[in-house]
Coordinates of C-alpha atoms in Angstrom, one line a residue:
M1 CA 0.0 0.0 0.0
E2 CA 2.8 2.4 0.9
A3 CA 3.9 2.4 -2.7
I4 CA 1.3 5.1 -3.6
L5 CA 3.1 7.5 -1.3
D6 CA 6.3 7.5 -3.4
F7 CA 5.8 10.7 -5.5
D8 CA 9.0 10.1 -7.4
K9 CA 7.5 7.2 -9.3
E10 CA 4.4 7.0 -11.5
L11 CA 1.3 6.3 -9.6
D12 CA 0.0 2.7 -9.9
I13 CA -3.7 3.3 -10.5
G14 CA -4.6 -0.3 -9.9
L15 CA -2.9 -0.3 -6.5
F16 CA -4.5 3.0 -5.6
D17 CA -8.0 1.6 -6.4
R18 CA -7.3 -1.4 -4.2
V19 CA -6.3 0.8 -1.3
V20 CA -9.4 2.8 -1.7
D21 CA -11.5 -0.4 -1.9
A22 CA -9.9 -1.6 1.3
L23 CA -10.9 1.7 3.0
F24 CA -14.6 1.2 2.1
S25 CA -14.9 -2.5 2.3
G26 CA -11.9 -3.8 4.2
K27 CA -11.8 -5.0 7.9
G28 CA -9.4 -4.9 10.8
D29 CA -5.7 -4.1 10.1
E30 CA -6.3 -3.8 6.4
L31 CA -8.9 -1.0 6.9
K32 CA -6.7 0.7 9.5
M33 CA -3.7 0.6 7.1
A34 CA -5.7 1.8 4.1
Q35 CA -7.0 4.8 6.2
Q36 CA -3.6 5.7 7.3
V37 CA -2.0 5.5 3.8
L38 CA -4.8 7.5 2.1
T39 CA -4.7 10.2 4.8
Q40 CA -1.0 10.6 4.2
F41 CA -1.6 10.6 0.4
T42 CA -4.3 13.3 0.5
D43 CA -2.3 15.5 2.9
H44 CA 0.8 15.4 0.7
E45 CA 1.6 18.7 -0.9
M46 CA 2.0 17.1 -4.3
S47 CA -1.0 14.9 -4.2
W48 CA -2.9 17.2 -6.6
T49 CA -0.4 16.2 -9.4
R50 CA -1.8 12.7 -9.3
A51 CA -5.5 13.8 -9.6
D52 CA -5.6 13.9 -13.4
R53 CA -4.3 10.3 -13.7
I54 CA -6.8 9.1 -11.1
L55 CA -9.7 10.9 -12.8
S56 CA -8.7 9.7 -16.3
D57 CA -7.7 6.1 -15.7
S58 CA -9.3 4.9 -12.4
S59 CA -12.2 2.5 -12.7
S60 CA -13.3 3.2 -9.1
L61 CA -15.8 6.0 -8.4
Q62 CA -14.6 6.3 -4.8
S63 CA -11.1 6.9 -6.1
K64 CA -12.3 9.7 -8.4
F65 CA -14.1 11.4 -5.5
I66 CA -10.9 11.3 -3.4
A67 CA -9.1 13.0 -6.4
L68 CA -11.8 15.6 -6.6
Q69 CA -11.5 16.3 -2.9
I70 CA -7.8 16.8 -3.3
L71 CA -8.4 19.3 -6.1
E72 CA -11.1 21.1 -4.2
K73 CA -8.8 21.6 -1.2
L74 CA -6.1 22.9 -3.6
I75 CA -8.4 25.4 -5.3
Q76 CA -9.6 26.7 -2.0
T77 CA -6.3 27.0 -0.2
K78 CA -3.4 27.2 -2.7
W79 CA -4.8 28.3 -6.0
K80 CA -3.1 31.7 -6.0
I81 CA 0.4 30.3 -5.4
L82 CA 0.2 27.9 -8.4
D83 CA 1.9 29.0 -11.6
A84 CA -0.3 30.2 -14.5
D85 CA 0.4 27.0 -16.5
S86 CA -0.7 24.7 -13.7
R87 CA -3.9 26.8 -13.1
S88 CA -4.7 26.7 -16.8
G89 CA -4.0 23.0 -17.1
I90 CA -6.3 22.1 -14.2
K91 CA -9.0 24.4 -15.6
N92 CA -8.9 22.9 -19.1
F93 CA -8.7 19.4 -17.7
I94 CA -11.9 19.8 -15.6
V95 CA -13.7 21.4 -18.5
E96 CA -12.8 18.6 -20.9
L97 CA -13.7 16.0 -18.3
I98 CA -17.2 17.6 -17.8
V99 CA -17.8 17.9 -21.6
K100 CA -16.8 14.2 -22.0
T101 CA -18.9 13.0 -19.1
A102 CA -22.0 15.1 -20.0
S103 CA -21.9 14.6 -23.7
T104 CA -24.6 11.9 -23.9
E105 CA -27.9 11.4 -22.3
E106 CA -26.9 8.0 -20.9
S107 CA -23.7 9.2 -19.4
L108 CA -25.4 12.3 -17.9
R109 CA -27.9 10.1 -16.0
K110 CA -25.4 7.4 -15.1
N111 CA -22.8 9.8 -13.7
K112 CA -25.2 12.3 -12.1
V113 CA -23.5 12.4 -8.7
Y114 CA -20.0 12.5 -10.2
L115 CA -20.9 15.3 -12.5
S116 CA -22.4 17.3 -9.7
K117 CA -19.0 17.2 -7.9
L118 CA -17.2 18.1 -11.2
N119 CA -19.5 21.0 -11.7
L120 CA -18.8 22.2 -8.1
I121 CA -15.0 22.0 -8.8
L122 CA -15.5 24.1 -11.9
V123 CA -17.5 26.7 -10.0
Q124 CA -14.7 26.9 -7.4
I125 CA -12.2 27.6 -10.2
L126 CA -14.6 30.2 -11.7
K127 CA -14.7 32.1 -8.3
Q128 CA -10.9 32.3 -8.6
E129 CA -10.4 33.0 -12.3
W130 CA -13.5 34.7 -13.7
P131 CA -13.7 37.3 -15.1
Q132 CA -10.1 38.5 -15.0
N133 CA -8.4 35.3 -16.3
W134 CA -11.4 33.7 -18.0
P135 CA -13.4 36.5 -19.6
N136 CA -15.1 34.4 -22.2
F137 CA -16.7 31.9 -19.8
I138 CA -20.3 33.0 -20.3
P139 CA -20.1 33.1 -24.1
E140 CA -18.3 29.7 -24.1
I141 CA -20.9 28.0 -21.9
V142 CA -23.8 29.6 -24.0
A143 CA -22.2 28.4 -27.2
T144 CA -21.5 24.9 -26.1
S145 CA -25.1 24.7 -24.8
R146 CA -26.4 25.0 -28.3
T147 CA -24.3 22.0 -29.6
N148 CA -25.7 19.2 -27.4
L149 CA -28.9 18.7 -25.4
A150 CA -27.2 16.7 -22.6
L151 CA -24.4 19.2 -22.4
C152 CA -26.9 22.0 -22.3
E153 CA -28.7 20.4 -19.4
N154 CA -25.5 20.1 -17.4
N155 CA -24.5 23.7 -18.3
M156 CA -27.8 24.8 -16.7
A157 CA -26.7 23.0 -13.5
I158 CA -23.3 24.9 -13.7
L159 CA -25.0 28.3 -14.1
K160 CA -27.4 27.5 -11.2
L161 CA -24.4 26.6 -9.0
L162 CA -22.6 29.7 -10.0
S163 CA -25.6 31.9 -9.2
E164 CA -25.9 30.3 -5.8
E165 CA -22.2 30.7 -5.0
V166 CA -22.2 34.3 -6.1
F167 CA -25.5 35.6 -4.9
D168 CA -26.5 33.3 -2.0
F169 CA -23.3 32.1 -0.3
S170 CA -20.8 34.8 -1.3
A171 CA -20.9 36.6 2.1
E172 CA -19.3 33.6 3.9
Q173 CA -16.8 32.6 1.2
M174 CA -15.3 35.7 -0.4
T175 CA -14.5 39.3 0.2
Q176 CA -17.2 42.0 -0.4
A177 CA -15.1 43.4 -3.3
K178 CA -14.8 40.0 -5.0
A179 CA -18.5 39.3 -4.5
K180 CA -19.4 42.7 -5.9
S181 CA -17.2 42.1 -8.9
L182 CA -18.7 38.7 -9.7
K183 CA -22.2 40.0 -9.3
T184 CA -21.6 43.0 -11.6
Q185 CA -20.0 40.7 -14.2
M186 CA -22.9 38.2 -14.1
C187 CA -25.5 40.9 -14.3
G188 CA -23.6 42.5 -17.2
E189 CA -23.5 39.3 -19.2
F190 CA -27.0 38.0 -18.2
S191 CA -28.7 38.9 -21.5
S192 CA -27.0 36.0 -23.3
I193 CA -27.9 33.6 -20.5
Y194 CA -31.5 34.8 -20.5
N195 CA -31.7 34.4 -24.3
L196 CA -30.4 30.9 -23.9
C197 CA -33.0 30.1 -21.2
T198 CA -35.8 31.6 -23.3
E199 CA -34.7 29.6 -26.4
I200 CA -34.7 26.4 -24.4
L201 CA -38.2 27.0 -22.9
Q202 CA -39.6 27.9 -26.2
K203 CA -38.1 25.0 -28.3
A204 CA -37.1 22.2 -26.0
V205 CA -39.4 19.1 -25.6
Q206 CA -37.1 17.1 -23.3
P207 CA -38.7 17.3 -19.8
S208 CA -35.4 17.0 -17.9
L209 CA -33.8 19.9 -19.9
I210 CA -36.9 22.1 -19.3
L211 CA -36.9 21.3 -15.6
A212 CA -33.1 22.0 -15.3
T213 CA -33.7 25.4 -17.1
L214 CA -36.6 26.4 -14.8
E215 CA -34.6 25.4 -11.7
T216 CA -31.7 27.6 -13.0
L217 CA -34.1 30.4 -13.7
L218 CA -35.4 30.1 -10.2
R219 CA -32.0 30.9 -8.8
F220 CA -31.7 34.0 -11.1
L221 CA -35.0 35.6 -10.3
S222 CA -33.8 37.2 -7.0
W223 CA -31.1 39.3 -8.7
I224 CA -31.8 39.8 -12.4
P225 CA -33.0 43.2 -13.6
F226 CA -36.8 43.6 -13.3
G227 CA -37.2 44.2 -17.1
Y228 CA -36.3 40.6 -17.9
I229 CA -39.1 39.4 -15.6
F230 CA -41.9 42.0 -16.1
E231 CA -41.3 43.4 -19.6
M232 CA -40.7 40.1 -21.4
D233 CA -43.2 37.2 -21.7
L234 CA -41.6 35.2 -18.9
I235 CA -44.6 35.4 -16.5
T236 CA -47.1 34.4 -19.3
N237 CA -45.0 31.4 -20.3
L238 CA -44.6 30.3 -16.7
C239 CA -48.4 30.5 -16.0
T240 CA -49.7 29.1 -19.3
R241 CA -47.1 26.6 -20.4
F242 CA -45.3 25.2 -17.3
L243 CA -47.8 25.4 -14.4
Q244 CA -50.0 22.6 -15.7
P245 CA -47.6 19.7 -16.5
P246 CA -46.9 17.6 -13.4
V247 CA -43.1 17.5 -14.1
T248 CA -42.7 21.3 -14.1
R249 CA -45.5 22.6 -11.8
N250 CA -43.5 22.5 -8.6
V251 CA -40.5 24.5 -9.8
T252 CA -42.9 26.8 -11.8
I253 CA -44.9 27.7 -8.7
K254 CA -41.6 28.4 -6.9
C255 CA -40.6 30.8 -9.7
L256 CA -44.0 32.6 -9.4
T257 CA -43.5 32.8 -5.6
E258 CA -40.1 34.3 -6.1
I259 CA -41.4 36.9 -8.6
G260 CA -44.3 37.8 -6.3
S261 CA -41.9 38.4 -3.4
L262 CA -39.8 40.9 -5.3
E263 CA -39.8 44.5 -4.1
C264 CA -40.4 46.1 -7.5
G265 CA -42.1 49.3 -6.6
T266 CA -45.4 50.5 -8.2
E267 CA -44.4 50.5 -11.9
Y268 CA -45.2 46.8 -12.3
K269 CA -48.5 46.6 -10.6
E270 CA -50.4 45.5 -13.7
Q271 CA -48.0 42.7 -14.3
L272 CA -48.2 41.5 -10.7
V273 CA -52.0 41.5 -10.9
G274 CA -51.8 39.5 -14.1
L275 CA -49.4 37.0 -12.5
F276 CA -51.8 36.5 -9.6
S277 CA -54.9 36.1 -11.8
M278 CA -53.3 33.7 -14.3
T279 CA -51.8 31.6 -11.4
I280 CA -55.2 31.3 -9.7
T281 CA -56.8 30.4 -13.0
G282 CA -54.2 27.7 -13.5
L283 CA -54.6 26.4 -10.0
R284 CA -58.4 26.1 -10.6
E285 CA -57.7 23.7 -13.5
I286 CA -55.1 21.7 -11.5
L287 CA -56.8 21.6 -8.1
G288 CA -60.5 22.2 -8.6
D289 CA -62.0 23.5 -5.3
L290 CA -59.6 21.5 -3.2
S291 CA -62.5 20.6 -0.9
K292 CA -61.2 17.1 -0.1
V293 CA -57.5 17.8 0.5
Y294 CA -57.9 17.2 4.2
E295 CA -59.2 13.6 3.7
E296 CA -57.0 12.8 0.7
W297 CA -53.7 14.2 1.9
D298 CA -52.2 10.9 3.0
E299 CA -53.1 9.4 -0.4
Y300 CA -51.1 12.1 -2.3
D301 CA -47.7 11.1 -3.6
D302 CA -44.6 13.2 -2.6
D303 CA -44.9 15.5 -5.7
Q304 CA -48.5 16.2 -5.0
Q305 CA -47.9 17.0 -1.4
E306 CA -44.9 19.2 -2.3
F307 CA -47.1 21.1 -4.8
I308 CA -49.8 21.8 -2.2
Q309 CA -47.0 23.1 0.1
N310 CA -45.6 25.3 -2.6
V311 CA -49.1 26.6 -3.4
A312 CA -49.4 27.6 0.3
M313 CA -46.0 29.4 0.1
F314 CA -47.1 31.2 -3.1
L315 CA -50.4 32.4 -1.6
T316 CA -49.1 33.5 1.8
S317 CA -46.1 35.2 0.2
F318 CA -48.0 37.0 -2.6
L319 CA -51.0 38.0 -0.5
G320 CA -48.8 39.0 2.4
S321 CA -47.0 41.5 0.1
H322 CA -49.8 42.6 -2.4
L323 CA -53.2 42.0 -0.8
R324 CA -54.3 45.6 -1.1
L325 CA -53.2 45.7 -4.7
V326 CA -55.2 42.6 -5.8
E327 CA -58.2 43.6 -3.7
T328 CA -58.6 46.7 -5.9
A329 CA -57.2 45.5 -9.2
A330 CA -58.1 41.8 -9.5
S331 CA -61.5 40.3 -9.5
R332 CA -63.2 39.7 -6.2
D333 CA -63.8 36.0 -7.1
T334 CA -60.1 35.5 -7.7
V335 CA -59.1 37.0 -4.4
I336 CA -61.7 34.9 -2.5
Q337 CA -60.7 31.8 -4.4
A338 CA -57.1 32.3 -3.3
H339 CA -58.2 32.6 0.3
Q340 CA -60.4 29.5 -0.1
Y341 CA -57.4 27.5 -1.2
L342 CA -55.5 28.7 1.8
L343 CA -58.3 27.8 4.1
R344 CA -58.5 24.3 2.7
I345 CA -54.7 23.9 3.0
S346 CA -54.9 25.1 6.6
Q347 CA -57.1 22.1 7.5
V348 CA -54.5 19.6 6.5
D349 CA -52.7 17.9 9.4
E350 CA -49.2 19.0 8.4
R351 CA -47.8 21.2 11.1
E352 CA -45.1 23.1 9.2
M353 CA -47.5 24.0 6.4
F354 CA -50.1 25.1 9.0
K355 CA -47.6 27.4 10.6
V356 CA -47.0 29.1 7.2
C357 CA -50.7 29.6 6.8
L358 CA -51.2 30.7 10.4
E359 CA -48.6 33.5 9.9
Y360 CA -50.7 34.9 7.0
W361 CA -54.0 34.6 8.8
N362 CA -52.5 36.6 11.6
V363 CA -51.4 39.3 9.1
I364 CA -54.8 39.6 7.5
V365 CA -56.9 39.5 10.7
R366 CA -54.6 42.1 12.4
G367 CA -54.9 44.3 9.3
L368 CA -58.7 44.1 9.3
Y369 CA -58.9 44.8 13.0
E370 CA -56.6 47.8 12.7
D371 CA -58.4 49.1 9.6
G372 CA -61.7 49.0 11.6
R373 CA -60.1 50.9 14.5
T374 CA -58.6 53.5 12.2
S375 CA -61.9 54.1 10.3
S376 CA -63.8 54.4 13.5
F377 CA -61.4 57.1 14.7
N378 CA -61.4 59.0 11.3
S379 CA -65.1 58.7 10.3
P380 CA -67.8 61.1 11.4
P381 CA -70.3 59.2 13.7
G382 CA -73.1 57.4 11.8
L383 CA -71.4 57.7 8.4
L384 CA -70.0 54.7 6.4
N385 CA -66.4 55.5 5.5
L386 CA -66.1 54.7 1.8
G387 CA -62.9 56.6 1.2
T388 CA -59.4 55.5 1.3
S389 CA -58.0 53.3 4.0
S390 CA -55.4 55.1 6.1
S391 CA -54.1 52.1 7.9
G392 CA -50.6 51.1 6.7
A393 CA -50.6 48.1 8.9
G394 CA -53.0 46.0 7.0
A395 CA -52.0 42.9 5.1
G396 CA -49.8 43.9 2.3
G397 CA -48.6 47.0 4.1
T398 CA -49.5 49.4 1.3
N399 CA -51.3 52.7 1.7
G400 CA -53.5 54.3 -0.9
A401 CA -56.9 54.0 -2.4
G402 CA -58.7 50.8 -1.5
M403 CA -61.9 49.4 0.0
S404 CA -63.2 50.7 3.2
A405 CA -62.8 48.7 6.4
D406 CA -66.5 47.7 6.4
L407 CA -66.4 46.5 2.8
R408 CA -63.2 44.5 3.5
R409 CA -64.8 42.8 6.5
Q410 CA -67.9 42.0 4.5
M411 CA -65.7 40.6 1.7
Y412 CA -63.8 38.3 4.0
S413 CA -66.7 37.4 6.4
G414 CA -67.2 33.9 5.0
I415 CA -63.4 33.2 4.9
L416 CA -63.0 34.4 8.5
T417 CA -65.8 32.1 9.7
G418 CA -63.8 29.2 8.1
V419 CA -60.6 30.4 9.8
R420 CA -62.4 30.4 13.2
Y421 CA -63.4 26.7 12.6
V422 CA -59.8 25.8 11.5
M423 CA -58.2 27.5 14.5
I424 CA -60.4 25.8 17.0
S425 CA -60.0 22.3 15.4
R426 CA -56.2 22.8 15.1
M427 CA -55.7 24.5 18.5
A428 CA -52.3 23.8 20.1
R429 CA -51.9 22.9 23.8
P430 CA -51.2 25.9 26.0
E431 CA -48.3 26.0 28.4
E432 CA -50.3 25.7 31.6
V433 CA -52.0 22.4 30.6
L434 CA -50.0 19.6 32.4
I435 CA -51.8 16.5 31.4
V436 CA -51.7 14.9 28.0
E437 CA -52.8 11.7 26.2
N438 CA -49.8 9.4 25.7
D439 CA -49.2 6.9 22.8
E440 CA -51.2 4.2 24.6
G441 CA -54.3 6.5 24.9
E442 CA -53.8 7.1 28.6
I443 CA -54.1 10.4 30.5
V444 CA -50.8 11.2 32.1
R445 CA -48.8 14.1 33.4
E446 CA -46.3 15.8 31.0
F447 CA -42.8 16.4 32.3
I448 CA -41.2 18.0 29.2
K449 CA -42.5 21.2 27.7
E450 CA -42.6 21.5 23.9
T451 CA -41.4 25.1 23.1
D452 CA -42.6 24.7 19.5
T453 CA -46.1 23.9 20.7
I454 CA -46.2 26.8 23.1
T455 CA -45.1 29.2 20.3
L456 CA -47.8 27.8 18.0
Y457 CA -50.4 28.2 20.8
K458 CA -49.5 31.9 21.3
A459 CA -49.7 32.6 17.5
Q460 CA -53.1 30.8 17.4
R461 CA -54.3 32.7 20.5
E462 CA -53.4 36.0 18.9
C463 CA -55.3 35.0 15.7
L464 CA -58.4 34.0 17.7
I465 CA -58.4 37.2 19.7
Y466 CA -58.4 39.3 16.5
L467 CA -61.1 37.0 15.0
T468 CA -63.2 37.5 18.2
H469 CA -62.9 41.3 18.0
L470 CA -63.9 41.3 14.4
D471 CA -67.1 39.3 14.9
P472 CA -67.7 38.2 18.6
K473 CA -71.2 36.8 17.8
D474 CA -69.9 34.5 15.1
M475 CA -67.2 33.3 17.4
E476 CA -69.8 32.6 20.1
N477 CA -72.0 30.7 17.7
I478 CA -69.2 28.5 16.5
M479 CA -68.0 27.6 20.0
V480 CA -71.4 26.8 21.2
E481 CA -72.1 24.7 18.1
K482 CA -68.8 22.8 18.5
L483 CA -69.6 22.1 22.1
S484 CA -73.1 20.9 21.2
R485 CA -71.4 18.4 18.9
Q486 CA -69.4 17.1 21.8
M487 CA -72.7 16.7 23.7
D488 CA -74.4 14.7 21.0
G489 CA -71.4 12.6 20.4
S490 CA -70.9 13.5 16.7
E491 CA -67.5 15.0 17.3
W492 CA -66.7 13.5 20.8
S493 CA -63.1 12.7 21.5
W494 CA -60.6 13.8 24.1
S495 CA -58.5 15.6 21.5
N496 CA -61.5 17.6 20.0
L497 CA -62.8 18.6 23.5
N498 CA -59.3 19.7 24.6
K499 CA -58.8 21.8 21.5
L500 CA -62.2 23.4 21.9
C501 CA -61.6 24.3 25.5
W502 CA -58.1 25.6 24.9
A503 CA -59.6 27.9 22.2
I504 CA -62.3 29.0 24.5
G505 CA -59.8 29.8 27.2
S506 CA -57.5 31.7 24.7
I507 CA -60.0 34.4 23.9
S508 CA -60.5 35.5 27.5
G509 CA -61.1 39.3 27.7
S510 CA -61.8 39.8 24.0
M511 CA -65.6 39.8 24.3
S512 CA -67.7 42.4 26.2
E513 CA -68.3 41.5 29.8
D514 CA -72.0 40.8 29.2
Q515 CA -71.4 38.6 26.2
E516 CA -68.5 36.8 28.0
R517 CA -70.8 36.1 31.0
R518 CA -73.6 34.8 28.8
V519 CA -71.2 32.5 26.8
L520 CA -69.4 31.2 29.8
V521 CA -72.6 30.2 31.6
I522 CA -73.7 28.2 28.5
I523 CA -70.3 26.6 28.1
I524 CA -69.8 25.7 31.8
K525 CA -73.4 24.2 32.0
D526 CA -72.8 22.1 28.9
L527 CA -69.4 20.9 30.2
L528 CA -70.9 20.0 33.6
S529 CA -73.6 18.1 31.8
L530 CA -71.0 16.4 29.6
C531 CA -69.1 15.3 32.8
E532 CA -72.3 13.7 34.1
M533 CA -73.1 12.0 30.8
K534 CA -69.7 10.4 30.3
R535 CA -68.7 7.1 31.9
G536 CA -65.3 6.1 32.9
K537 CA -62.6 7.8 35.0
D538 CA -60.5 8.8 32.0
N539 CA -63.4 10.5 30.3
K540 CA -64.5 12.3 33.4
A541 CA -60.9 13.4 34.0
V542 CA -60.6 15.0 30.6
V543 CA -63.9 16.9 30.9
A544 CA -63.2 17.9 34.5
S545 CA -59.7 19.2 33.6
N546 CA -61.2 21.2 30.7
I547 CA -63.8 22.8 33.0
M548 CA -61.1 23.9 35.4
Y549 CA -58.9 25.2 32.6
V550 CA -61.7 27.2 31.1
V551 CA -62.9 28.9 34.3
G552 CA -59.3 29.5 35.3
Q553 CA -58.8 31.6 32.1
Y554 CA -61.6 34.0 33.0
P555 CA -60.7 35.8 36.2
R556 CA -63.1 38.6 35.4
F557 CA -66.0 36.2 35.5
L558 CA -64.8 34.5 38.7
K559 CA -64.3 37.9 40.4
A560 CA -67.9 38.9 39.6
H561 CA -69.4 35.5 40.8
W562 CA -68.0 34.7 44.2
K563 CA -70.3 31.8 44.8
F564 CA -69.2 30.2 41.6
L565 CA -65.6 30.9 42.6
K566 CA -66.1 29.1 45.9
T567 CA -67.6 26.1 44.2
V568 CA -64.6 26.0 41.8
A569 CA -62.2 26.2 44.7
N570 CA -64.0 23.4 46.6
K571 CA -64.0 21.3 43.5
L572 CA -60.2 21.8 43.1
F573 CA -59.6 20.5 46.7
E574 CA -61.8 17.5 45.9
F575 CA -59.8 16.8 42.7
M576 CA -56.6 17.0 44.8
H577 CA -57.7 13.9 46.8
E578 CA -58.7 12.0 43.7
L579 CA -56.7 8.8 43.2
H580 CA -56.7 9.0 39.4
E581 CA -53.4 10.4 38.2
G582 CA -54.7 12.6 35.4
V583 CA -57.3 14.3 37.6
R584 CA -55.0 14.8 40.6
D585 CA -52.2 16.3 38.4
M586 CA -54.3 18.8 36.6

């Protein structure tokens, strides 16, 4: 094995492959020896001179990856001290190797991982050499892309990597001056790249090439001049040609999300509204009304689930930035349909996706609430304010002419009712609740607090408080209705009752005192009746703990009803002597 460490002799590729094979599949002393020899080999200052032979002649993929690691380390740490001929030789060798490996469709698919590493090595060289010592790189890669479809697909991957390295990760890996120089160069030469991408999207029929081009374009959208996006036919092509086909719909909706999140000022309002309207039209054709997504979610394949998640990201991002714009410039049906989709998606039992939706619901309900407060301060008593909305804190965060607060509330009233149902049915457990249902379906005490659940609860509580302020009567009706379904058994379960009572407790103080008293009396009576109806210690423990939780969240009510407070206190002492673990611990 030690023969590969003699750098005065020509490297025996067969022996090198056997040493590498011993590293990955050997045992005992053989493995230990192979590891020691290869470590010495890769650490040797001249090991990079052997990389070309290994990459050209070795039959072992693991050997080739070791050679690429040696080159990567050389480029990152010693590139500037190499002579010009060595740098040029390495650069040309890597380019030729990429062209050779990516020249056919079969080779492109077979060597996908290997090519990815080669592409990364090339980009590392580009960060050192381009544009000063390699000024023709962009013209060269554009020209070679037109000679071969497989090569074109790989070139898209290279351009994508280059964009990521320059615009996404440059702050950690290069100086500000170097990063600025590369960004300026790439922006200056982008027209030829854009023309290439456009040509591919218009003429190509190979799905993998179209997908690679769209993924590359996605990386460009955050930094290219707005004219390429809004003044060309890019948006129309994305919405009409690539949103429908299953193979491209995921990356297309990501592109549309990226475009919608751009801070492009007011000059492209019309194009943004067009993007929104065309996207919702396309989603109608793909998704229908999405009414069964909650039941069918587990039956979806990974691509379908990813698409729904990407749709949620598009809707929350776009509406969060441009809600006021589409309210006034797009059709009402389109805006409502978008919120209907978001409402359906919020019902799906997928926590991270729900958190994305919840963030948007908090934005819109806060905006509607603050609009109402602003209009009530600014409007003469008894007059409906049909003028401009002066609140800059609404969803979208834009001032200017728009619907009045009353009209906006009317427009979203049906949506907000749906949001109330979703928030109650998905309510997270509050911090003060100590008992939980374990994996065996038993009621036990919790010893570890879940900070993520607590954060989620606080966000939901905020949303429910705003929803209560916007329409306290609707909130009352929904909660009483949900509780009646617990009584008649149609929705009875520990989980459903817990979530309902946590939601009831979360809105303490957001109703008027009279309404709060009336609602609490109904709820407590129903819960007491439920406790009497249910049989079994566990069932009674769950209902009893929820009664105590609800009344404990309403100190204003307890303070005004001393007799009831005394009854609650006596009941608490009674529960403390209960032998059932769940009841005693609550």
